Amino acid sequence: MKYFFLAEGWKIGRVWASDGLWQMTAWRRQPEIKQLNVCLMENEDLLWLYSVEADIVTIEVKPVTPELVPDAIGKVVLKRLMSAEQVIEKLATAQAKCHLHDIQLVIR
């Protein structure tokens, strides 16, 4: 697995694997990308942690509604996805929040 943080209000666009742009016809499925229940607060922004399958090497992200934020960047390409160790380091040095939908999953 690989990981990245994405600010609230941004969405995932195109995805690349090692052999190029992710093609549904070749892979016969969507790429595995999942928003986790952990976010960081950084400069008043909520940064949500996402996990992606190991085959993904690059992800394009863009604002959900760019017209509402006139000075927002149009889109960004994430080329350096994080390892689990890097995520733990980031969480250890940041103001992290855990967003729980079901407390029973944690206390079992």
PDB file of C-alpha atoms in Angstrom:
ATOM      1  CA  MET A   1       0.000   0.000   0.000  1.00  0.00           C
ATOM      2  CA  LYS A   2       0.937   3.624  -0.554  1.00  0.00           C
ATOM      3  CA  TYR A   3      -0.575   6.732   0.995  1.00  0.00           C
ATOM      4  CA  PHE A   4      -1.154  10.437   0.459  1.00  0.00           C
ATOM      5  CA  PHE A   5      -2.909  13.336   2.177  1.00  0.00           C
ATOM      6  CA  LEU A   6      -5.556  15.325   0.289  1.00  0.00           C
ATOM      7  CA  ALA A   7      -7.113  18.589   1.443  1.00  0.00           C
ATOM      8  CA  GLU A   8     -10.843  18.643   2.002  1.00  0.00           C
ATOM      9  CA  GLY A   9     -12.505  20.172  -1.056  1.00  0.00           C
ATOM     10  CA  TRP A  10     -10.179  18.397  -3.511  1.00  0.00           C
ATOM     11  CA  LYS A  11     -10.955  15.289  -5.561  1.00  0.00           C
ATOM     12  CA  ILE A  12      -9.023  12.620  -7.402  1.00  0.00           C
ATOM     13  CA  GLY A  13      -8.710  12.915 -11.174  1.00  0.00           C
ATOM     14  CA  ARG A  14      -6.597  10.674 -13.387  1.00  0.00           C
ATOM     15  CA  VAL A  15      -4.496   7.823 -12.022  1.00  0.00           C
ATOM     16  CA  TRP A  16      -1.283   6.315 -13.426  1.00  0.00           C
ATOM     17  CA  ALA A  17       0.189   2.862 -12.899  1.00  0.00           C
ATOM     18  CA  SER A  18       3.756   1.868 -13.792  1.00  0.00           C
ATOM     19  CA  ASP A  19       2.695   1.126 -17.385  1.00  0.00           C
ATOM     20  CA  GLY A  20       0.940   4.482 -17.912  1.00  0.00           C
ATOM     21  CA  LEU A  21      -2.488   6.040 -17.469  1.00  0.00           C
ATOM     22  CA  TRP A  22      -4.916   3.706 -15.660  1.00  0.00           C
ATOM     23  CA  GLN A  23      -7.109   2.051 -18.283  1.00  0.00           C
ATOM     24  CA  MET A  24     -10.351   0.403 -17.180  1.00  0.00           C
ATOM     25  CA  THR A  25     -10.299  -1.882 -20.237  1.00  0.00           C
ATOM     26  CA  ALA A  26      -6.816  -3.198 -19.442  1.00  0.00           C
ATOM     27  CA  TRP A  27      -7.194  -3.529 -15.652  1.00  0.00           C
ATOM     28  CA  ARG A  28     -10.919  -4.469 -15.796  1.00  0.00           C
ATOM     29  CA  ARG A  29     -11.547  -2.537 -12.594  1.00  0.00           C
ATOM     30  CA  GLN A  30     -11.216   0.847 -10.939  1.00  0.00           C
ATOM     31  CA  PRO A  31      -7.978   1.602  -9.071  1.00  0.00           C
ATOM     32  CA  GLU A  32      -8.156   0.886  -5.346  1.00  0.00           C
ATOM     33  CA  ILE A  33      -8.165   4.269  -3.619  1.00  0.00           C
ATOM     34  CA  LYS A  34      -9.732   4.638  -0.187  1.00  0.00           C
ATOM     35  CA  GLN A  35     -10.180   7.627   2.108  1.00  0.00           C
ATOM     36  CA  LEU A  36      -9.236   6.597   5.639  1.00  0.00           C
ATOM     37  CA  ASN A  37     -10.720   7.910   8.894  1.00  0.00           C
ATOM     38  CA  VAL A  38      -7.664   9.998   9.803  1.00  0.00           C
ATOM     39  CA  CYS A  39      -7.052  13.638   8.974  1.00  0.00           C
ATOM     40  CA  LEU A  40      -4.496  16.287   9.849  1.00  0.00           C
ATOM     41  CA  MET A  41      -5.157  19.934  10.585  1.00  0.00           C
ATOM     42  CA  GLU A  42      -2.523  22.030   8.838  1.00  0.00           C
ATOM     43  CA  ASN A  43      -2.810  25.807   8.373  1.00  0.00           C
ATOM     44  CA  GLU A  44      -6.590  25.675   8.898  1.00  0.00           C
ATOM     45  CA  ASP A  45      -6.938  22.934   6.241  1.00  0.00           C
ATOM     46  CA  LEU A  46      -8.154  19.395   6.860  1.00  0.00           C
ATOM     47  CA  LEU A  47      -5.887  16.903   5.091  1.00  0.00           C
ATOM     48  CA  TRP A  48      -7.471  13.461   4.741  1.00  0.00           C
ATOM     49  CA  LEU A  49      -5.313  10.344   4.557  1.00  0.00           C
ATOM     50  CA  TYR A  50      -5.899   8.075   1.539  1.00  0.00           C
ATOM     51  CA  SER A  51      -4.529   4.607   0.840  1.00  0.00           C
ATOM     52  CA  VAL A  52      -3.855   3.348  -2.678  1.00  0.00           C
ATOM     53  CA  GLU A  53      -2.755   0.021  -4.089  1.00  0.00           C
ATOM     54  CA  ALA A  54       0.940  -0.550  -4.735  1.00  0.00           C
ATOM     55  CA  ASP A  55       0.547  -0.463  -8.555  1.00  0.00           C
ATOM     56  CA  ILE A  56      -0.383   3.240  -8.508  1.00  0.00           C
ATOM     57  CA  VAL A  57       2.561   5.587  -9.052  1.00  0.00           C
ATOM     58  CA  THR A  58       0.931   8.986  -9.775  1.00  0.00           C
ATOM     59  CA  ILE A  59      -2.395  10.654  -8.946  1.00  0.00           C
ATOM     60  CA  GLU A  60      -3.891  13.849 -10.340  1.00  0.00           C
ATOM     61  CA  VAL A  61      -5.949  15.893  -7.865  1.00  0.00           C
ATOM     62  CA  LYS A  62      -8.034  19.013  -8.423  1.00  0.00           C
ATOM     63  CA  PRO A  63     -10.460  21.260  -6.528  1.00  0.00           C
ATOM     64  CA  VAL A  64     -14.051  20.004  -6.355  1.00  0.00           C
ATOM     65  CA  THR A  65     -15.383  23.456  -7.315  1.00  0.00           C
ATOM     66  CA  PRO A  66     -12.510  25.611  -8.651  1.00  0.00           C
ATOM     67  CA  GLU A  67     -14.823  28.512  -9.523  1.00  0.00           C
ATOM     68  CA  LEU A  68     -15.624  29.033  -5.804  1.00  0.00           C
ATOM     69  CA  VAL A  69     -11.944  29.583  -4.976  1.00  0.00           C
ATOM     70  CA  PRO A  70     -10.601  32.123  -7.474  1.00  0.00           C
ATOM     71  CA  ASP A  71      -6.945  31.808  -6.432  1.00  0.00           C
ATOM     72  CA  ALA A  72      -6.938  27.972  -6.281  1.00  0.00           C
ATOM     73  CA  ILE A  73      -4.554  25.892  -8.343  1.00  0.00           C
ATOM     74  CA  GLY A  74      -6.267  24.158 -11.281  1.00  0.00           C
ATOM     75  CA  LYS A  75      -4.825  20.685 -10.689  1.00  0.00           C
ATOM     76  CA  VAL A  76      -1.829  18.986  -9.113  1.00  0.00           C
ATOM     77  CA  VAL A  77      -0.054  15.717  -9.901  1.00  0.00           C
ATOM     78  CA  LEU A  78       1.152  13.725  -6.892  1.00  0.00           C
ATOM     79  CA  LYS A  79       4.266  11.770  -7.865  1.00  0.00           C
ATOM     80  CA  ARG A  80       5.711  10.959  -4.437  1.00  0.00           C
ATOM     81  CA  LEU A  81       3.267   8.728  -2.628  1.00  0.00           C
ATOM     82  CA  MET A  82       4.104   7.916   0.996  1.00  0.00           C
ATOM     83  CA  SER A  83       5.016   4.665   2.700  1.00  0.00           C
ATOM     84  CA  ALA A  84       3.343   3.603   5.960  1.00  0.00           C
ATOM     85  CA  GLU A  85       6.484   4.649   7.858  1.00  0.00           C
ATOM     86  CA  GLN A  86       6.365   8.140   6.342  1.00  0.00           C
ATOM     87  CA  VAL A  87       2.692   8.484   7.303  1.00  0.00           C
ATOM     88  CA  ILE A  88       3.475   7.548  10.911  1.00  0.00           C
ATOM     89  CA  GLU A  89       6.287  10.112  10.994  1.00  0.00           C
ATOM     90  CA  LYS A  90       3.936  12.783   9.646  1.00  0.00           C
ATOM     91  CA  LEU A  91       1.213  11.887  12.158  1.00  0.00           C
ATOM     92  CA  ALA A  92       3.725  11.968  15.013  1.00  0.00           C
ATOM     93  CA  THR A  93       4.756  15.535  14.196  1.00  0.00           C
ATOM     94  CA  ALA A  94       1.351  16.970  13.260  1.00  0.00           C
ATOM     95  CA  GLN A  95      -1.925  17.845  14.889  1.00  0.00           C
ATOM     96  CA  ALA A  96      -3.888  14.712  13.961  1.00  0.00           C
ATOM     97  CA  LYS A  97      -7.567  13.921  14.419  1.00  0.00           C
ATOM     98  CA  CYS A  98      -9.214  10.559  14.235  1.00  0.00           C
ATOM     99  CA  HIS A  99     -12.658  10.593  12.627  1.00  0.00           C
ATOM    100  CA  LEU A 100     -14.577   7.549  13.851  1.00  0.00           C
ATOM    101  CA  HIS A 101     -17.832   6.335  12.359  1.00  0.00           C
ATOM    102  CA  ASP A 102     -18.109   3.363  14.730  1.00  0.00           C
ATOM    103  CA  ILE A 103     -16.325   3.391  18.091  1.00  0.00           C
ATOM    104  CA  GLN A 104     -17.022  -0.348  18.486  1.00  0.00           C
ATOM    105  CA  LEU A 105     -14.476  -1.091  15.743  1.00  0.00           C
ATOM    106  CA  VAL A 106     -11.755   0.459  17.902  1.00  0.00           C
ATOM    107  CA  ILE A 107     -12.581  -0.893  21.364  1.00  0.00           C
ATOM    108  CA  ARG A 108     -13.125  -4.570  20.475  1.00  0.00           C
TER     109      ARG A 108
END
